[in-house]
């Protein structure tokens, strides 16, 4: 414990030393390409604040960085279950989120949910679902059930790709089998493994990179994917693909803006959160990012509507990933390790 | 030698910066990894200070689906698979690099420099970009499929990606420069008169290659083998992007444990085992080459 404390205080000293130079700065650590560059430029022009952006590709990367202490970041963008974990682990700053002007813009159905039930730490930023996309040049059949994906018929055999990590994939398998998320029952998780094992001979790849090309170009015919990415590839790049609406439901995610504990530019961080949440800016952001927005938008300027972007407006049940206990997480890891054996 | 004997202070202080850098950038981080491996696990990643050998036990014994602790070789299989892939890549690299290095060594000096430069050229491009290039070459409607179709050899073929051959191809491609360069370095020093002497003694080309050239190039091949084998043990990119990630290797295993698995001590324990294997390879190498070197001298 003492060594840890010594290390922490040493890093804190470094942080203090750099804080002296931090006037008018804002350091973002967010999902790759998550905020419209146009908005960052606009914020810099309006306030004179110098904004730097670093990106991560998984919630775990973010969590690891914050756990190491004194990350030097002022704003982070964790998904719902990681907001819960970070609050419980004391990694987020209480910014009195529900008193910020931004909070009033948030749709009441996303306010003070289980991941931030006091509404002190986070402002919802974007949400969506994880499901699967099919290439319509390669596959013409129905996409109304996860059965199509997990128990593929001859048309899809050998032409399926999943992600390289278990998170949402195991969640989707659980939805299909009716197993609750974060189950601690080995017998139930064994069923998940059996399902994925039976699917494996027909899987071309387990990889999370370069999905646009793989599914858009027809390298595979069905790919586990996210709603907004699938929509943008179809709408903007003209790929002949369709995002499935399986009747068993989709795996939901919601990313929030939050401030890590000990952030040096607290006021700038709050100002930026409010800035992003005004209807005008949130609409610019929505049109850039292509994921559903939990804050109020300018309806007439929305680029993506239920008509031209049905991916963003799910017609089936959406089940949000939860923060699993270590026992439940171990079962998920075990399923994945044995699957890739 | 004599200078050092008269001024031991200089040797001590002169080398101090090197020792400090080694200590802070090499030995300390390894120490931390070992420490984490013996630590206790944090509920949401991270680790606690406490002594526990559970992570090392977990490599051999895990709870089965019915909750009792049983011997489970799954991690040993991952380790064995990783070793096999690294060994195979090294062997293929050695087989391909030796003639290439010999050819380069036989060129006139100017041309030789240009060829060596070409071998090092891929290092100027990011590894990720180079692996992605193979996606374009091997992929559906990729360079290979298009050219085969253009000459009328095939109508329409399935993707050449996502199999072990593609993965091995990517690995060999990524690491072969690390083999060519040291083999070339030892071939360059090869005394041409020895080859002439071998022919004078009625050895044909094959015998000359086997009995004269290869033994003399051996130090280079051994050095190259170490340079290729060691990074191959930790390869992550090629197995996932080209091989399809259908079988876990040690690199992915460690990544999973530190990431989604949230079990840092176990990830660190696997990393320690990986490190121990690398050290074992280097030690065997050192023991094997030293007597040979002395015998040659």
XYZ file of C-alpha atoms in Angstrom:
638
model
C 0.000 0.000 0.000
C 2.748 2.426 0.906
C 4.573 1.844 -2.361
C 1.396 2.472 -4.262
C 0.823 5.671 -2.314
C 4.379 6.783 -2.964
C 3.948 6.137 -6.675
C 0.666 7.998 -6.675
C 2.056 11.005 -4.894
C 5.012 11.065 -7.254
C 2.666 11.113 -10.239
C 0.508 13.695 -8.487
C 3.572 15.911 -8.166
C 4.191 15.614 -11.888
C 0.534 16.412 -12.480
C 0.752 19.505 -10.291
C 3.841 20.642 -12.093
C 2.095 20.382 -15.441
C -1.131 21.894 -14.088
C 0.616 25.227 -13.759
C 0.862 25.348 -17.547
C -2.658 24.134 -18.147
C -4.423 27.492 -18.464
C -6.960 27.394 -21.271
C -6.432 23.769 -22.178
C -8.753 20.817 -22.514
C -7.615 17.229 -22.956
C -10.103 14.747 -24.362
C -9.764 10.980 -24.219
C -12.629 9.664 -26.317
C -13.683 6.924 -28.736
C -11.819 7.200 -32.036
C -13.463 9.776 -34.355
C -16.256 10.350 -31.840
C -16.533 14.155 -31.868
C -16.995 16.225 -35.017
C -13.698 18.067 -35.766
C -15.865 21.002 -36.831
C -17.197 21.318 -33.265
C -13.751 21.166 -31.704
C -12.566 23.954 -34.004
C -15.678 25.961 -33.172
C -15.151 25.541 -29.419
C -11.510 26.600 -29.738
C -12.515 29.672 -31.741
C -15.266 30.664 -29.308
C -13.373 30.181 -26.077
C -9.687 30.351 -26.968
C -9.183 27.004 -25.276
C -6.617 24.672 -26.799
C -8.215 21.234 -27.214
C -6.205 18.038 -27.612
C -7.821 14.737 -28.547
C -6.580 11.221 -27.813
C -8.565 8.181 -28.835
C -9.200 4.705 -27.495
C -10.891 1.693 -29.014
C -12.239 -0.122 -25.989
C -13.726 0.743 -22.627
C -11.053 -1.431 -21.043
C -8.302 0.781 -22.466
C -9.964 3.775 -20.847
C -10.516 2.028 -17.526
C -6.902 0.842 -17.419
C -5.646 4.331 -18.099
C -7.763 5.887 -15.352
C -6.828 3.142 -12.886
C -3.169 3.932 -13.446
C -3.940 7.392 -12.043
C -3.316 10.972 -13.169
C -4.167 10.357 -16.786
C -4.009 14.103 -17.493
C -7.381 14.003 -19.261
C -10.323 16.298 -18.586
C -13.095 14.510 -20.444
C -13.642 10.819 -21.095
C -16.452 8.951 -22.808
C -17.208 5.608 -21.115
C -20.151 3.361 -21.998
C -22.945 2.892 -19.479
C -21.589 -0.148 -17.618
C -18.179 1.442 -17.395
C -19.660 4.665 -16.013
C -21.037 2.496 -13.197
C -17.678 0.775 -12.629
C -15.771 4.067 -12.689
C -18.151 5.721 -10.217
C -17.890 2.715 -7.892
C -14.117 2.726 -8.171
C -13.963 6.458 -7.453
C -12.413 7.303 -10.804
C -14.846 10.048 -11.829
C -15.234 13.614 -10.591
C -18.604 14.674 -9.175
C -19.421 17.517 -11.557
C -23.003 17.949 -10.353
C -24.082 16.852 -13.819
C -27.803 17.307 -13.113
C -27.233 21.016 -12.377
C -25.468 21.681 -15.700
C -27.450 23.297 -18.525
C -26.568 20.229 -20.605
C -28.644 17.989 -18.325
C -31.851 19.821 -19.245
C -31.233 18.852 -22.885
C -31.061 15.123 -22.083
C -34.141 13.072 -22.896
C -35.709 12.212 -19.495
C -35.575 8.494 -20.308
C -31.751 8.672 -20.185
C -31.541 10.818 -17.030
C -30.340 9.281 -13.756
C -30.341 5.710 -15.031
C -28.756 2.815 -13.134
C -25.252 3.645 -14.308
C -25.413 7.143 -12.756
C -28.528 7.059 -10.582
C -27.746 10.286 -8.729
C -27.031 12.166 -11.940
C -23.825 13.615 -10.538
C -21.159 12.272 -12.856
C -22.177 11.963 -16.484
C -24.077 13.523 -19.376
C -25.282 11.032 -22.035
C -23.649 11.680 -25.400
C -24.611 9.014 -27.931
C -26.305 5.645 -27.930
C -26.967 2.766 -30.200
C -26.998 -0.971 -30.592
C -24.795 -3.892 -31.525
C -26.216 -6.525 -33.834
C -25.298 -7.970 -37.193
C -25.182 -6.681 -40.736
C -25.608 -8.745 -43.877
C -24.320 -8.056 -47.361
C -27.385 -8.184 -49.588
C -25.408 -9.117 -52.698
C -24.307 -12.282 -50.946
C -27.319 -13.148 -48.826
C -30.973 -12.633 -49.691
C -32.658 -14.529 -46.851
C -34.450 -13.208 -43.765
C -32.651 -11.353 -40.953
C -35.394 -11.358 -38.335
C -33.631 -13.580 -35.786
C -30.206 -14.207 -34.272
C -30.743 -17.788 -35.456
C -29.712 -16.628 -38.945
C -26.362 -15.532 -37.530
C -25.599 -18.077 -34.803
C -27.027 -21.149 -36.546
C -26.372 -20.221 -40.167
C -27.894 -21.969 -43.138
C -25.772 -23.023 -46.151
C -25.849 -19.531 -47.697
C -23.985 -17.962 -44.784
C -21.731 -20.851 -43.796
C -18.077 -19.856 -43.929
C -19.048 -16.245 -44.595
C -19.594 -14.977 -41.066
C -17.349 -12.712 -39.018
C -17.540 -11.687 -35.366
C -15.562 -9.307 -33.178
C -12.208 -10.266 -31.677
C -13.422 -9.758 -28.103
C -16.381 -11.199 -26.247
C -18.317 -8.179 -24.870
C -21.268 -7.704 -27.180
C -20.932 -11.031 -28.966
C -21.567 -13.003 -25.792
C -24.388 -10.559 -24.965
C -26.078 -11.259 -28.295
C -25.720 -15.016 -27.798
C -27.302 -14.577 -24.368
C -30.236 -12.672 -25.890
C -30.764 -15.464 -28.410
C -30.650 -18.189 -25.755
C -32.651 -16.243 -23.169
C -29.733 -16.269 -20.721
C -29.601 -13.114 -18.557
C -26.633 -10.750 -19.020
C -23.828 -11.262 -16.490
C -25.080 -14.706 -15.531
C -23.062 -16.351 -12.776
C -24.525 -19.768 -13.557
C -21.897 -21.974 -15.257
C -24.592 -24.209 -16.750
C -26.164 -21.246 -18.548
C -22.816 -19.964 -19.796
C -21.961 -23.469 -21.014
C -25.003 -23.173 -23.299
C -23.550 -19.919 -24.667
C -20.237 -21.683 -25.322
C -21.990 -24.611 -27.012
C -23.856 -22.225 -29.311
C -20.693 -20.338 -30.282
C -18.741 -23.592 -30.704
C -21.390 -24.958 -33.046
C -21.182 -21.717 -35.035
C -17.375 -21.676 -35.186
C -16.912 -24.039 -38.181
C -18.911 -21.546 -40.246
C -17.013 -18.458 -39.006
C -14.455 -16.890 -41.342
C -12.869 -14.560 -38.789
C -13.040 -13.129 -35.303
C -11.764 -9.613 -35.862
C -12.841 -6.089 -34.969
C -10.689 -4.124 -37.418
C -11.525 -3.025 -40.924
C -15.156 -4.184 -40.699
C -16.378 -1.653 -43.311
C -14.315 -3.233 -46.061
C -14.938 -6.800 -45.032
C -18.730 -6.591 -45.074
C -19.132 -3.765 -47.587
C -16.806 -5.415 -50.094
C -18.372 -8.828 -49.611
C -15.353 -10.566 -48.088
C -17.911 -11.984 -45.655
C -21.705 -12.044 -45.959
C -22.624 -11.376 -42.315
C -20.694 -9.411 -39.707
C -21.287 -8.593 -36.063
C -21.416 -4.797 -35.987
C -22.796 -1.539 -34.630
C -25.855 0.280 -35.918
C -24.358 3.673 -36.798
C -21.285 2.266 -38.545
C -23.457 -0.023 -40.622
C -25.759 2.881 -41.467
C -22.911 5.188 -42.526
C -21.308 2.518 -44.699
C -24.640 1.942 -46.422
C -25.759 5.580 -46.701
C -22.429 7.285 -47.415
C -20.417 4.594 -49.207
C -23.299 2.977 -51.047
C -22.633 -0.531 -49.712
C -25.484 -2.944 -50.330
C -25.864 -4.034 -46.707
C -28.650 -4.327 -44.163
C -28.545 -4.080 -40.384
C -30.680 -6.852 -38.929
C -33.479 -6.336 -36.408
C -33.513 -9.735 -34.678
C -36.697 -10.420 -32.713
C -34.684 -11.574 -29.677
C -33.350 -8.031 -29.320
C -30.167 -5.993 -29.789
C -27.341 -5.251 -27.361
C -27.521 -1.596 -26.323
C -24.774 0.864 -25.481
C -24.796 4.472 -24.354
C -21.647 6.573 -24.141
C -21.539 9.488 -21.718
C -19.298 12.472 -21.183
C -17.624 12.381 -17.775
C -14.675 13.985 -16.027
C -11.913 11.828 -14.524
C -11.030 12.403 -10.891
C -8.352 15.048 -10.444
C -8.861 16.658 -13.874
C -6.994 19.955 -14.010
C -9.316 21.848 -16.342
C -12.634 21.245 -14.629
C -14.329 24.473 -15.755
C -13.268 24.008 -19.369
C -14.566 20.433 -19.221
C -17.983 21.539 -17.967
C -18.102 24.332 -20.555
C -17.301 21.824 -23.322
C -19.989 19.408 -22.134
C -22.561 22.211 -22.177
C -21.274 23.339 -25.568
C -21.730 19.856 -27.072
C -25.244 19.570 -25.668
C -26.860 22.659 -27.194
C -29.405 21.611 -29.845
C -27.438 23.314 -32.607
C -24.120 21.651 -31.800
C -25.674 18.306 -30.875
C -27.257 18.248 -34.335
C -23.918 18.928 -36.035
C -22.473 16.130 -33.916
C -25.348 13.770 -34.763
C -24.965 14.406 -38.470
C -21.244 13.709 -38.225
C -21.244 10.707 -35.888
C -24.316 8.896 -37.178
C -25.298 7.443 -33.826
C -28.555 8.272 -32.027
C -28.419 11.274 -29.727
C -29.797 11.276 -26.174
C -29.988 15.081 -26.153
C -32.505 17.320 -27.931
C -31.747 18.056 -31.613
C -32.928 20.584 -34.186
C -35.445 18.358 -35.928
C -35.346 20.102 -39.303
C -31.565 19.825 -39.628
C -31.266 16.130 -38.769
C -29.509 14.315 -41.585
C -30.560 10.847 -40.433
C -34.250 10.082 -39.978
C -36.232 6.864 -39.426
C -36.884 6.884 -43.176
C -33.302 7.127 -44.411
C -31.535 5.560 -41.419
C -33.744 2.827 -39.939
C -30.614 1.329 -38.311
C -30.689 4.076 -35.671
C -34.320 3.508 -34.761
C -34.576 -0.096 -33.600
C -37.965 -1.755 -33.845
C -36.997 -4.544 -31.445
C -36.135 -4.728 -27.754
C -32.762 -3.225 -26.767
C -30.947 -4.679 -23.764
C -28.088 -2.624 -22.336
C -24.814 -4.282 -21.305
C -24.310 -4.293 -17.557
C -21.303 -4.154 -15.246
C -20.661 -7.829 -14.511
C -19.341 -9.170 -11.216
C -15.844 -10.721 -11.369
C -17.435 -14.200 -11.193
C -19.694 -13.447 -14.161
C -16.870 -11.781 -16.079
C -14.693 -14.861 -15.531
C -17.375 -17.025 -17.133
C -17.485 -14.685 -20.138
C -13.685 -14.845 -20.489
C -13.785 -18.607 -20.063
C -16.363 -18.983 -22.842
C -14.205 -16.868 -25.121
C -10.915 -18.612 -24.308
C -12.437 -22.050 -24.864
C -14.127 -20.867 -28.043
C -10.798 -19.772 -29.510
C -9.074 -22.981 -28.439
C 42.032 -3.225 -20.812
C 44.964 -1.534 -19.086
C 43.164 1.818 -18.988
C 40.299 0.230 -17.156
C 42.634 -1.331 -14.634
C 44.240 1.974 -13.758
C 41.064 3.997 -13.649
C 38.296 1.827 -12.261
C 36.358 4.975 -11.294
C 35.860 5.950 -14.867
C 34.536 2.551 -15.795
C 32.038 2.727 -12.950
C 30.836 6.292 -13.562
C 31.102 6.083 -17.312
C 28.792 3.079 -17.423
C 26.410 4.429 -14.801
C 24.030 6.153 -17.259
C 23.694 2.890 -19.177
C 22.921 1.009 -15.977
C 20.375 3.610 -14.891
C 18.613 3.499 -18.256
C 18.685 -0.312 -18.278
C 17.364 -0.380 -14.737
C 14.474 1.990 -15.259
C 13.420 0.954 -18.735
C 14.110 -2.793 -18.671
C 14.562 -4.294 -15.249
C 12.044 -2.218 -13.298
C 9.135 -2.829 -15.742
C 9.882 -6.560 -15.764
C 9.937 -6.448 -11.971
C 6.513 -4.794 -11.970
C 5.111 -7.466 -14.288
C 6.428 -10.201 -11.989
C 4.985 -8.350 -8.984
C 1.545 -8.108 -10.616
C 1.696 -11.793 -11.552
C 2.004 -12.667 -7.863
C -0.543 -10.045 -6.771
C -4.232 -10.444 -6.116
C -6.843 -9.543 -8.617
C -8.902 -6.339 -8.562
C -12.645 -6.736 -9.198
C -12.602 -4.384 -12.180
C -9.078 -4.853 -13.464
C -6.061 -3.548 -11.639
C -4.464 -5.588 -8.888
C -3.999 -5.696 -5.148
C -0.840 -5.973 -3.089
C -0.839 -9.421 -1.648
C 1.042 -12.589 -2.366
C -0.802 -15.167 -4.376
C 0.364 -17.961 -6.636
C -3.176 -18.450 -7.929
C -2.373 -16.977 -11.330
C 0.353 -19.510 -12.008
C -1.838 -22.313 -10.716
C -4.527 -21.144 -13.129
C -2.262 -21.832 -16.091
C -2.507 -25.545 -15.284
C -5.649 -25.967 -13.196
C -9.002 -24.311 -13.679
C -12.538 -24.775 -12.479
C -14.479 -26.838 -14.985
C -18.052 -26.064 -15.978
C -19.201 -28.058 -12.956
C -17.155 -25.936 -10.536
C -14.501 -28.471 -9.473
C -10.823 -27.742 -9.965
C -9.360 -29.920 -12.676
C -6.212 -30.129 -14.749
C -6.892 -28.312 -17.970
C -4.246 -28.117 -20.675
C -5.969 -25.327 -22.632
C -3.390 -22.685 -21.767
C -0.545 -25.155 -22.342
C -2.048 -25.775 -25.762
C -2.069 -22.039 -26.450
C 1.580 -21.863 -25.390
C 2.492 -24.892 -27.517
C 0.625 -23.469 -30.508
C 2.463 -20.167 -30.125
C 5.838 -21.915 -29.924
C 5.013 -24.048 -32.966
C 3.962 -21.042 -35.041
C 7.090 -19.125 -34.028
C 9.340 -22.121 -34.802
C 7.697 -22.717 -38.166
C 7.997 -19.043 -39.117
C 11.647 -19.075 -38.082
C 12.373 -22.222 -40.109
C 10.692 -20.864 -43.245
C 12.454 -17.510 -42.821
C 15.820 -19.280 -42.490
C 15.195 -21.468 -45.540
C 14.226 -18.477 -47.677
C 16.691 -15.963 -46.288
C 19.875 -18.021 -46.685
C 19.883 -18.146 -50.507
C 18.759 -14.519 -50.673
C 21.562 -13.436 -48.353
C 24.079 -15.493 -50.318
C 22.934 -13.936 -53.562
C 23.272 -10.436 -52.112
C 26.700 -11.249 -50.692
C 27.882 -12.378 -54.141
C 27.006 -9.068 -55.814
C 29.502 -6.264 -56.463
C 29.677 -3.837 -53.505
C 27.551 -1.083 -55.012
C 24.734 -3.391 -55.991
C 25.057 -5.146 -52.641
C 24.401 -1.910 -50.749
C 21.354 -1.215 -52.897
C 19.956 -4.704 -52.264
C 20.503 -4.463 -48.509
C 18.735 -1.121 -48.623
C 15.798 -2.763 -50.387
C 15.600 -5.450 -47.711
C 15.349 -2.805 -44.993
C 12.834 -0.736 -46.943
C 9.680 -2.334 -45.430
C 10.745 -1.096 -41.989
C 10.031 2.419 -43.182
C 6.340 1.598 -43.367
C 4.220 0.867 -40.319
C 3.723 -2.818 -39.573
C -0.062 -2.371 -39.549
C -0.037 -0.850 -43.016
C 2.076 -3.727 -44.318
C -0.303 -6.309 -42.898
C -3.285 -4.435 -44.347
C -1.569 -4.566 -47.728
C -1.871 -8.356 -47.574
C -5.612 -7.958 -47.037
C -5.761 -6.204 -50.405
C -3.570 -8.830 -52.069
C -5.278 -11.928 -50.681
C -8.802 -10.634 -50.198
C -11.969 -11.253 -52.140
C -11.523 -9.626 -55.557
C -7.987 -8.897 -54.419
C -4.827 -8.568 -56.475
C -4.235 -12.328 -56.710
C -7.800 -13.242 -57.576
C -8.041 -10.472 -60.169
C -4.781 -11.433 -61.881
C -5.652 -15.128 -61.924
C -8.967 -14.233 -63.489
C -7.338 -11.928 -66.013
C -5.161 -14.755 -67.365
C -8.197 -17.028 -67.363
C -6.946 -19.540 -64.806
C -9.967 -19.309 -62.546
C -13.550 -18.114 -62.716
C -14.302 -17.097 -59.156
C -12.417 -18.302 -56.098
C -13.182 -18.152 -52.422
C -11.262 -15.686 -50.329
C -7.633 -16.602 -49.680
C -7.788 -14.861 -46.318
C -8.501 -16.190 -42.841
C -6.581 -19.445 -42.804
C -3.289 -20.643 -41.366
C -1.444 -20.285 -44.668
C -2.356 -16.606 -44.902
C -1.278 -16.084 -41.302
C 2.057 -17.844 -41.839
C 2.630 -15.916 -45.044
C 2.091 -12.658 -43.176
C 4.398 -13.687 -40.359
C 7.212 -14.758 -42.703
C 6.791 -11.570 -44.706
C 6.899 -9.384 -41.584
C 9.953 -10.925 -40.009
C 12.128 -12.175 -42.872
C 14.236 -8.976 -43.088
C 15.351 -9.704 -39.517
C 16.720 -13.014 -40.816
C 18.235 -11.806 -44.088
C 20.334 -9.057 -42.504
C 22.339 -11.117 -39.972
C 22.755 -14.024 -42.408
C 24.008 -11.549 -45.001
C 26.392 -10.077 -42.442
C 28.062 -13.461 -41.924
C 27.955 -14.399 -45.626
C 29.653 -11.119 -46.495
C 32.695 -12.141 -44.487
C 32.857 -15.477 -46.254
C 36.265 -16.109 -47.737
C 35.864 -16.888 -51.435
C 39.065 -18.931 -51.500
C 37.438 -21.486 -49.177
C 34.761 -22.126 -51.799
C 37.444 -22.446 -54.461
C 39.353 -24.848 -52.241
C 36.204 -26.883 -51.762
C 35.745 -27.171 -55.535
C 39.430 -28.044 -55.942
C 38.800 -30.936 -53.584
C 36.076 -32.216 -55.901
C 33.126 -31.084 -53.817
C 30.097 -30.325 -55.967
C 27.893 -27.263 -55.409
C 25.555 -29.008 -52.974
C 28.399 -30.359 -50.829
C 30.109 -26.957 -50.865
C 26.913 -25.272 -49.722
C 26.319 -27.834 -46.990
C 29.874 -28.358 -45.724
C 31.458 -24.938 -46.289
C 29.004 -22.086 -46.753
C 26.304 -23.091 -44.276
C 28.650 -23.838 -41.336
C 30.341 -20.476 -41.869
C 26.996 -18.685 -42.074
C 25.715 -20.450 -38.980
C 26.309 -17.603 -36.496
C 24.233 -15.326 -38.725
C 21.458 -17.891 -39.065
C 21.392 -18.419 -35.291
C 21.265 -14.663 -34.624
C 18.520 -14.273 -37.231
C 16.579 -17.177 -35.736
C 16.569 -15.475 -32.331
C 15.523 -12.145 -33.870
C 12.616 -13.800 -35.693
C 11.544 -16.333 -33.081
C 11.274 -13.917 -30.158
C 8.910 -11.325 -31.688
C 6.868 -14.151 -33.275
C 5.994 -15.380 -29.778
C 4.147 -12.138 -29.136
C 2.550 -11.697 -32.571
C -1.031 -10.407 -32.477
C -1.672 -8.593 -35.762
C -1.120 -11.332 -38.344
C -3.052 -14.045 -36.492
C -6.113 -11.802 -36.181
C -6.082 -9.888 -39.467
C -4.839 -12.640 -41.781
C -5.540 -15.816 -39.828
C -9.021 -14.730 -38.763
C -8.268 -14.957 -35.035
C -9.926 -18.360 -34.763
C -7.315 -19.753 -32.408
C -5.874 -17.888 -29.496
C -2.143 -17.297 -29.225
C -0.215 -15.998 -26.242
C -0.337 -12.425 -27.511
C -4.150 -12.383 -27.699
C -4.422 -14.316 -24.461
C -2.446 -11.700 -22.554
C -4.356 -8.894 -24.245
C -7.700 -10.485 -23.318
C -6.709 -10.902 -19.677
C -5.630 -7.291 -19.266
C -8.622 -6.013 -21.238
C -12.069 -7.579 -21.189
C -11.068 -10.411 -18.878
C -10.083 -7.921 -16.167
C -7.635 -10.408 -14.659
C -4.326 -8.590 -14.592
C -2.420 -11.047 -12.386
C -3.237 -13.922 -14.732
C -2.292 -11.849 -17.780
C 0.972 -10.959 -16.063
C 1.586 -14.616 -15.167
C 1.213 -15.622 -18.823
C 3.543 -12.768 -19.755
C 6.093 -14.039 -17.219
C 5.873 -17.541 -18.719
C 6.329 -16.046 -22.188
C 9.344 -14.096 -20.934
C 10.795 -17.211 -19.292
C 10.455 -19.086 -22.587
C 12.237 -16.318 -24.456
C 15.035 -16.331 -21.901
C 15.293 -20.098 -22.151
C 15.690 -19.851 -25.919
C 18.362 -17.168 -25.546
C 20.231 -19.182 -22.895
C 20.207 -22.384 -24.933
C 21.438 -20.342 -27.845
C 24.228 -18.825 -25.766
C 25.296 -22.241 -24.430
C 25.267 -23.785 -27.886
C 27.140 -21.065 -29.697
C 29.835 -20.414 -27.107
C 31.615 -23.797 -27.377
C 31.291 -23.662 -31.151
C 32.789 -20.180 -31.227
C 35.661 -21.218 -28.992
C 36.291 -24.300 -31.097
C 36.419 -22.179 -34.217
C 38.822 -19.738 -32.590
